[in-house]
Amino acid sequence: MQAEKNVLIFDSGVGGLSVFKNIYAHLPHLNYIYLFDNEGYPYGELDSEVLLERVSRLVGKMVTEHNIDLVVIACNTASTIVLPRLRQELKIPVVGVVPAIKPAAMISTKAIGLIATPATINRHYTHNLIKEFAPQSKVHLLGSTRLVTMAEDKLRGNPVNCDELKEILSPLINQIDVAVLGCTHFPLLKYEMQGVLGKDVVLIDSGEAIAVRVSRLLNQNVIDSELTTSGYSIYSSATPWEGVALNLGLAEFGFNPVRTFPLPGV
Ligand code: DGL
């Protein structure tokens, strides 16, 4: 029997779990390694060169040591800059997560709100995406690192302060009909964001599209998770998140508790 494929999922923090959840729902039989670079977090505040070096070093190390077949950069902030370099350095497919501007433009009749990290908002990549796929749409850009920390805090069990959320999202309230969640942390705040933006605003993230892309690239069919599941391990670049909190976060996504492995010497 052929060995199952090994997939690396990478993010600065726990946001990539939102993408992992989608991939796992399609392909529960593969072997997954989730690496979160909590030492470099938050990526939205990192200098581009520093980010490029970190991601290339960490991902390269994991790919070599764990015999990885496919990498998912489950982070918009990283994907909007590191994909060309990783694709040059690695001999395996590298899937990135970038803001879902194209599907947003297809359904928006009023205006789109792109909510992402400050770095993603400033990237040429993002501006080119808008030029290419939403040339006729009005796109409001909103960059916030505070939203990323709010999402991480929520997974630690701290309630979201809806007044603060309202204040941050205020430039978009009543202005848009579609919001693009351009950071993988934000699906964690989807319920609260929907409450603030209003139920008529469509919130779009990239998780499902990424899962379909991974299935195609690995030439895998969707598997019935009732019949077969395989394992996943979680690694972190610094002292991991409090184990209890991480496992609360995993439970939120329907995953079983795990032990986190520190990644030595990075
Ligand atoms: N989850 C990341 C993203 O999709 C970034 C969060 C951060 O580290 O600033 O952009």
mmCIF file of C-alpha atoms and ligand atoms in Angstrom:
data_model
loop_
_atom_site.group_PDB
_atom_site.id
_atom_site.type_symbol
_atom_site.label_atom_id
_atom_site.label_comp_id
_atom_site.label_asym_id
_atom_site.label_seq_id
_atom_site.Cartn_x
_atom_site.Cartn_y
_atom_site.Cartn_z
ATOM 1 C CA MET A 1 0.000 0.000 0.000
ATOM 2 C CA GLN A 2 1.231 3.482 -0.840
ATOM 3 C CA ALA A 3 2.258 5.612 2.155
ATOM 4 C CA GLU A 4 -0.019 8.566 2.839
ATOM 5 C CA LYS A 5 1.199 11.997 1.814
ATOM 6 C CA ASN A 6 2.791 14.343 4.327
ATOM 7 C CA VAL A 7 1.451 17.880 4.314
ATOM 8 C CA LEU A 8 3.031 20.830 6.118
ATOM 9 C CA ILE A 9 0.722 23.652 7.183
ATOM 10 C CA PHE A 10 2.459 26.830 8.252
ATOM 11 C CA ASP A 11 1.375 30.078 9.902
ATOM 12 C CA SER A 12 2.706 32.609 12.375
ATOM 13 C CA GLY A 13 0.097 31.532 14.906
ATOM 14 C CA VAL A 14 -3.128 29.642 15.322
ATOM 15 C CA GLY A 15 -4.888 31.335 12.375
ATOM 16 C CA GLY A 16 -3.745 28.614 9.992
ATOM 17 C CA LEU A 17 -5.850 26.157 11.977
ATOM 18 C CA SER A 18 -8.847 27.681 10.185
ATOM 19 C CA VAL A 19 -7.320 26.557 6.869
ATOM 20 C CA PHE A 20 -6.232 23.222 8.328
ATOM 21 C CA LYS A 21 -9.822 22.601 9.371
ATOM 22 C CA ASN A 22 -10.993 22.931 5.754
ATOM 23 C CA ILE A 23 -8.193 20.750 4.387
ATOM 24 C CA TYR A 24 -8.692 18.098 7.044
ATOM 25 C CA ALA A 25 -12.423 17.959 6.316
ATOM 26 C CA HIS A 26 -11.594 17.054 2.690
ATOM 27 C CA LEU A 27 -8.561 14.865 3.293
ATOM 28 C CA PRO A 28 -8.576 13.364 6.798
ATOM 29 C CA HIS A 29 -6.412 10.415 5.763
ATOM 30 C CA LEU A 30 -3.205 12.370 5.106
ATOM 31 C CA ASN A 31 -0.417 13.027 7.612
ATOM 32 C CA TYR A 32 -0.279 16.627 8.732
ATOM 33 C CA ILE A 33 2.357 18.699 10.433
ATOM 34 C CA TYR A 34 1.296 22.133 11.607
ATOM 35 C CA LEU A 35 4.119 24.541 12.335
ATOM 36 C CA PHE A 36 3.416 27.850 13.957
ATOM 37 C CA ASP A 37 6.147 30.446 14.090
ATOM 38 C CA ASN A 38 5.120 32.016 17.360
ATOM 39 C CA GLU A 39 8.672 33.344 17.747
ATOM 40 C CA GLY A 40 8.169 35.567 14.679
ATOM 41 C CA TYR A 41 4.508 36.425 15.360
ATOM 42 C CA PRO A 42 2.892 38.828 14.513
ATOM 43 C CA TYR A 43 3.931 38.666 10.850
ATOM 44 C CA GLY A 44 1.862 41.718 9.995
ATOM 45 C CA GLU A 45 4.466 43.864 11.739
ATOM 46 C CA LEU A 46 7.604 42.154 10.359
ATOM 47 C CA ASP A 47 9.956 43.649 7.833
ATOM 48 C CA SER A 48 9.618 41.861 4.447
ATOM 49 C CA GLU A 49 13.248 40.725 4.306
ATOM 50 C CA VAL A 50 13.092 39.279 7.807
ATOM 51 C CA LEU A 51 9.868 37.478 6.931
ATOM 52 C CA LEU A 52 11.324 36.034 3.725
ATOM 53 C CA GLU A 53 14.366 34.667 5.565
ATOM 54 C CA ARG A 54 12.353 33.191 8.438
ATOM 55 C CA VAL A 55 9.768 31.439 6.329
ATOM 56 C CA SER A 56 12.327 30.067 3.889
ATOM 57 C CA ARG A 57 14.492 28.732 6.753
ATOM 58 C CA LEU A 58 11.682 27.218 8.831
ATOM 59 C CA VAL A 59 9.750 25.692 5.965
ATOM 60 C CA GLY A 60 12.943 24.372 4.319
ATOM 61 C CA LYS A 61 13.958 22.666 7.578
ATOM 62 C CA MET A 62 10.557 21.010 8.040
ATOM 63 C CA VAL A 63 10.365 19.852 4.431
ATOM 64 C CA THR A 64 13.760 18.155 4.642
ATOM 65 C CA GLU A 65 13.292 16.617 8.069
ATOM 66 C CA HIS A 66 9.733 15.372 7.628
ATOM 67 C CA ASN A 67 9.727 14.234 4.042
ATOM 68 C CA ILE A 68 6.950 16.680 3.161
ATOM 69 C CA ASP A 69 5.021 16.233 -0.113
ATOM 70 C CA LEU A 70 3.175 19.559 -0.149
ATOM 71 C CA VAL A 71 3.386 22.820 1.785
ATOM 72 C CA VAL A 72 0.480 25.120 2.600
ATOM 73 C CA ILE A 73 1.492 28.615 3.656
ATOM 74 C CA ALA A 74 -1.704 29.217 5.640
ATOM 75 C CA CYS A 75 -0.938 32.885 6.083
ATOM 76 C CA ASN A 76 -1.831 35.750 3.767
ATOM 77 C CA THR A 77 0.904 37.990 5.155
ATOM 78 C CA ALA A 78 3.581 35.432 4.268
ATOM 79 C CA SER A 79 1.991 34.162 1.040
ATOM 80 C CA THR A 80 1.757 37.628 -0.490
ATOM 81 C CA ILE A 81 5.556 37.802 -0.461
ATOM 82 C CA VAL A 82 7.297 34.429 -0.037
ATOM 83 C CA LEU A 83 5.644 32.177 -2.622
ATOM 84 C CA PRO A 84 8.034 32.851 -5.550
ATOM 85 C CA ARG A 85 11.048 32.194 -3.341
ATOM 86 C CA LEU A 86 9.683 29.012 -1.780
ATOM 87 C CA ARG A 87 8.629 27.667 -5.161
ATOM 88 C CA GLN A 88 12.146 28.252 -6.411
ATOM 89 C CA GLU A 89 13.760 26.620 -3.377
ATOM 90 C CA LEU A 90 11.515 23.581 -2.955
ATOM 91 C CA LYS A 91 10.833 20.788 -5.392
ATOM 92 C CA ILE A 92 7.313 20.121 -4.094
ATOM 93 C CA PRO A 93 4.047 22.053 -4.572
ATOM 94 C CA VAL A 94 3.636 25.131 -2.391
ATOM 95 C CA VAL A 95 0.079 26.372 -1.940
ATOM 96 C CA GLY A 96 -0.441 29.890 -0.649
ATOM 97 C CA VAL A 97 -3.402 31.661 0.897
ATOM 98 C CA VAL A 98 -4.100 35.084 -0.569
ATOM 99 C CA PRO A 99 -7.100 37.408 -0.096
ATOM 100 C CA ALA A 100 -10.230 36.136 -1.885
ATOM 101 C CA ILE A 101 -10.662 39.291 -3.979
ATOM 102 C CA LYS A 102 -11.733 37.433 -7.125
ATOM 103 C CA PRO A 103 -14.793 35.652 -5.647
ATOM 104 C CA ALA A 104 -15.672 38.827 -3.737
ATOM 105 C CA ALA A 105 -15.714 40.894 -6.932
ATOM 106 C CA MET A 106 -17.967 38.312 -8.561
ATOM 107 C CA ILE A 107 -20.740 38.837 -6.005
ATOM 108 C CA SER A 108 -20.319 42.410 -4.797
ATOM 109 C CA THR A 109 -22.693 45.043 -6.151
ATOM 110 C CA LYS A 110 -21.846 47.777 -3.617
ATOM 111 C CA ALA A 111 -18.286 47.726 -2.275
ATOM 112 C CA ILE A 112 -15.758 45.224 -0.901
ATOM 113 C CA GLY A 113 -13.983 45.514 2.442
ATOM 114 C CA LEU A 114 -10.583 43.822 2.574
ATOM 115 C CA ILE A 115 -9.662 43.130 6.208
ATOM 116 C CA ALA A 116 -6.077 41.924 6.635
ATOM 117 C CA THR A 117 -2.827 42.621 8.448
ATOM 118 C CA PRO A 118 -1.149 45.998 7.796
ATOM 119 C CA ALA A 119 1.587 44.202 5.814
ATOM 120 C CA THR A 120 -0.901 42.409 3.542
ATOM 121 C CA ILE A 121 -2.757 45.661 2.945
ATOM 122 C CA ASN A 122 0.473 47.343 1.843
ATOM 123 C CA ARG A 123 1.791 44.588 -0.422
ATOM 124 C CA HIS A 124 2.094 45.133 -4.187
ATOM 125 C CA TYR A 125 0.716 41.626 -4.530
ATOM 126 C CA THR A 126 -2.553 42.692 -2.904
ATOM 127 C CA HIS A 127 -2.840 45.842 -4.998
ATOM 128 C CA ASN A 128 -2.212 43.827 -8.157
ATOM 129 C CA LEU A 129 -4.889 41.306 -7.125
ATOM 130 C CA ILE A 130 -7.383 44.153 -6.813
ATOM 131 C CA LYS A 131 -6.322 45.685 -10.134
ATOM 132 C CA GLU A 132 -6.586 42.361 -11.901
ATOM 133 C CA PHE A 133 -9.723 40.854 -10.374
ATOM 134 C CA ALA A 134 -11.770 43.764 -9.057
ATOM 135 C CA PRO A 135 -11.009 46.637 -11.443
ATOM 136 C CA GLN A 136 -14.609 47.866 -11.382
ATOM 137 C CA SER A 137 -15.194 47.468 -7.634
ATOM 138 C CA LYS A 138 -14.708 49.934 -4.841
ATOM 139 C CA VAL A 139 -12.400 48.219 -2.342
ATOM 140 C CA HIS A 140 -11.996 49.582 1.187
ATOM 141 C CA LEU A 141 -8.709 48.465 2.771
ATOM 142 C CA LEU A 142 -8.503 47.854 6.498
ATOM 143 C CA GLY A 143 -5.245 46.653 8.084
ATOM 144 C CA SER A 144 -5.174 45.680 11.749
ATOM 145 C CA THR A 145 -2.830 43.691 13.942
ATOM 146 C CA ARG A 146 -5.157 44.144 16.888
ATOM 147 C CA LEU A 147 -7.701 41.900 15.163
ATOM 148 C CA VAL A 148 -5.034 39.183 14.952
ATOM 149 C CA THR A 149 -4.358 39.391 18.681
ATOM 150 C CA MET A 150 -8.084 39.425 19.392
ATOM 151 C CA ALA A 151 -8.426 36.174 17.447
ATOM 152 C CA GLU A 152 -5.512 34.571 19.329
ATOM 153 C CA ASP A 153 -6.995 35.785 22.623
ATOM 154 C CA LYS A 154 -10.366 34.337 21.743
ATOM 155 C CA LEU A 155 -8.800 30.917 21.288
ATOM 156 C CA ARG A 156 -7.220 31.325 24.713
ATOM 157 C CA GLY A 157 -10.735 31.615 26.074
ATOM 158 C CA ASN A 158 -10.871 35.419 26.441
ATOM 159 C CA PRO A 159 -14.160 36.903 25.214
ATOM 160 C CA VAL A 160 -14.059 39.272 22.251
ATOM 161 C CA ASN A 161 -14.689 42.898 23.156
ATOM 162 C CA CYS A 162 -17.436 43.767 20.672
ATOM 163 C CA ASP A 163 -17.200 47.519 21.317
ATOM 164 C CA GLU A 164 -13.526 47.430 20.384
ATOM 165 C CA LEU A 165 -14.300 45.281 17.351
ATOM 166 C CA LYS A 166 -16.945 47.795 16.277
ATOM 167 C CA GLU A 167 -14.476 50.630 16.658
ATOM 168 C CA ILE A 168 -11.877 48.824 14.493
ATOM 169 C CA LEU A 169 -14.394 47.866 11.796
ATOM 170 C CA SER A 170 -16.198 51.236 11.872
ATOM 171 C CA PRO A 171 -14.796 52.419 8.475
ATOM 172 C CA LEU A 172 -16.597 49.467 6.856
ATOM 173 C CA ILE A 173 -19.934 49.605 8.653
ATOM 174 C CA ASN A 174 -22.777 50.331 6.176
ATOM 175 C CA GLN A 175 -20.202 50.803 3.392
ATOM 176 C CA ILE A 176 -19.803 47.284 1.995
ATOM 177 C CA ASP A 177 -21.777 44.228 0.917
ATOM 178 C CA VAL A 178 -18.827 41.786 0.913
ATOM 179 C CA ALA A 179 -15.969 41.484 3.410
ATOM 180 C CA VAL A 180 -12.851 39.532 2.492
ATOM 181 C CA LEU A 181 -11.191 37.968 5.538
ATOM 182 C CA GLY A 182 -7.644 38.414 4.225
ATOM 183 C CA CYS A 183 -5.929 36.923 7.250
ATOM 184 C CA THR A 184 -6.282 33.316 8.336
ATOM 185 C CA HIS A 185 -6.836 34.424 11.932
ATOM 186 C CA PHE A 186 -10.059 36.194 11.047
ATOM 187 C CA PRO A 187 -12.390 33.235 10.474
ATOM 188 C CA LEU A 188 -11.964 32.837 14.234
ATOM 189 C CA LEU A 189 -13.799 36.143 14.636
ATOM 190 C CA LYS A 190 -16.321 35.508 11.877
ATOM 191 C CA TYR A 191 -19.343 35.299 14.149
ATOM 192 C CA GLU A 192 -18.495 38.545 15.946
ATOM 193 C CA MET A 193 -17.563 40.355 12.703
ATOM 194 C CA GLN A 194 -20.850 39.302 11.143
ATOM 195 C CA GLY A 195 -22.646 40.781 14.154
ATOM 196 C CA VAL A 196 -20.828 44.092 13.775
ATOM 197 C CA LEU A 197 -20.998 44.372 9.956
ATOM 198 C CA GLY A 198 -24.603 43.185 9.717
ATOM 199 C CA LYS A 199 -26.161 39.952 8.553
ATOM 200 C CA ASP A 200 -26.483 41.099 4.938
ATOM 201 C CA VAL A 201 -22.744 41.434 4.478
ATOM 202 C CA VAL A 202 -21.155 38.306 2.965
ATOM 203 C CA LEU A 203 -17.915 37.282 4.684
ATOM 204 C CA ILE A 204 -15.484 35.346 2.479
ATOM 205 C CA ASP A 205 -12.341 33.462 3.438
ATOM 206 C CA SER A 206 -10.004 31.287 1.385
ATOM 207 C CA GLY A 207 -10.116 28.032 3.393
ATOM 208 C CA GLU A 208 -12.424 26.003 1.167
ATOM 209 C CA ALA A 209 -10.656 27.013 -2.059
ATOM 210 C CA ILE A 210 -7.311 25.997 -0.551
ATOM 211 C CA ALA A 211 -8.665 22.600 0.468
ATOM 212 C CA VAL A 212 -9.857 21.952 -3.097
ATOM 213 C CA ARG A 213 -6.484 23.039 -4.484
ATOM 214 C CA VAL A 214 -4.595 20.713 -2.141
ATOM 215 C CA SER A 215 -6.849 17.775 -3.105
ATOM 216 C CA ARG A 216 -6.192 18.421 -6.794
ATOM 217 C CA LEU A 217 -2.455 18.862 -6.457
ATOM 218 C CA LEU A 218 -2.083 15.655 -4.482
ATOM 219 C CA ASN A 219 -4.509 13.936 -6.767
ATOM 220 C CA GLN A 220 -6.623 12.872 -3.824
ATOM 221 C CA ASN A 221 -10.325 12.311 -3.613
ATOM 222 C CA VAL A 222 -12.403 13.580 -0.751
ATOM 223 C CA ILE A 223 -12.480 10.833 1.854
ATOM 224 C CA ASP A 224 -15.249 10.019 4.258
ATOM 225 C CA SER A 225 -13.836 10.994 7.633
ATOM 226 C CA GLU A 226 -16.068 8.418 9.292
ATOM 227 C CA LEU A 227 -14.067 5.722 7.549
ATOM 228 C CA THR A 228 -10.490 6.845 7.804
ATOM 229 C CA THR A 229 -8.470 9.446 9.622
ATOM 230 C CA SER A 230 -4.788 9.847 10.210
ATOM 231 C CA GLY A 231 -2.600 11.919 12.440
ATOM 232 C CA TYR A 232 -1.254 15.384 12.879
ATOM 233 C CA SER A 233 1.503 16.881 14.971
ATOM 234 C CA ILE A 234 1.959 20.476 15.972
ATOM 235 C CA TYR A 235 5.317 22.229 16.194
ATOM 236 C CA SER A 236 6.141 25.731 17.384
ATOM 237 C CA SER A 237 9.272 27.851 16.877
ATOM 238 C CA ALA A 238 9.292 29.271 20.419
ATOM 239 C CA THR A 239 7.991 28.128 23.770
ATOM 240 C CA PRO A 240 4.599 26.944 22.696
ATOM 241 C CA TRP A 241 1.347 28.479 23.498
ATOM 242 C CA GLU A 242 0.048 27.294 26.847
ATOM 243 C CA GLY A 243 -0.838 23.669 26.120
ATOM 244 C CA VAL A 244 -4.286 23.974 27.617
ATOM 245 C CA ALA A 245 -5.124 27.023 25.515
ATOM 246 C CA LEU A 246 -3.837 25.461 22.316
ATOM 247 C CA ASN A 247 -5.933 22.407 22.946
ATOM 248 C CA LEU A 248 -8.964 24.584 23.608
ATOM 249 C CA GLY A 249 -8.296 26.153 20.239
ATOM 250 C CA LEU A 250 -7.982 22.781 18.571
ATOM 251 C CA ALA A 251 -11.202 21.620 20.194
ATOM 252 C CA GLU A 252 -12.919 24.708 18.798
ATOM 253 C CA PHE A 253 -12.013 23.415 15.334
ATOM 254 C CA GLY A 254 -13.082 19.879 16.159
ATOM 255 C CA PHE A 255 -9.544 18.491 16.586
ATOM 256 C CA ASN A 256 -8.369 16.191 19.349
ATOM 257 C CA PRO A 257 -5.890 17.515 21.912
ATOM 258 C CA VAL A 258 -2.205 17.179 21.050
ATOM 259 C CA ARG A 259 1.169 17.774 22.580
ATOM 260 C CA THR A 260 3.117 20.589 20.930
ATOM 261 C CA PHE A 261 6.722 19.931 19.927
ATOM 262 C CA PRO A 262 9.232 22.757 20.132
ATOM 263 C CA LEU A 263 11.382 23.141 17.041
ATOM 264 C CA PRO A 264 14.936 23.278 18.350
ATOM 265 C CA GLY A 265 17.667 25.446 16.897
ATOM 266 C CA VAL A 266 15.753 27.718 14.536
HETATM 267 N N1 DGL B 1 -2.449 34.553 9.959
HETATM 268 C C1 DGL B 1 -1.666 35.507 9.277
HETATM 269 C C2 DGL B 1 -2.290 35.954 7.974
HETATM 270 O O1 DGL B 1 -3.071 35.234 7.377
HETATM 271 C C3 DGL B 1 -0.952 36.630 9.965
HETATM 272 C C4 DGL B 1 -1.110 37.021 11.360
HETATM 273 C C5 DGL B 1 0.125 37.775 11.873
HETATM 274 O O2 DGL B 1 1.040 37.062 12.306
HETATM 275 O O3 DGL B 1 0.174 39.019 11.817
HETATM 276 O O4 DGL B 1 -2.005 36.998 7.477
#
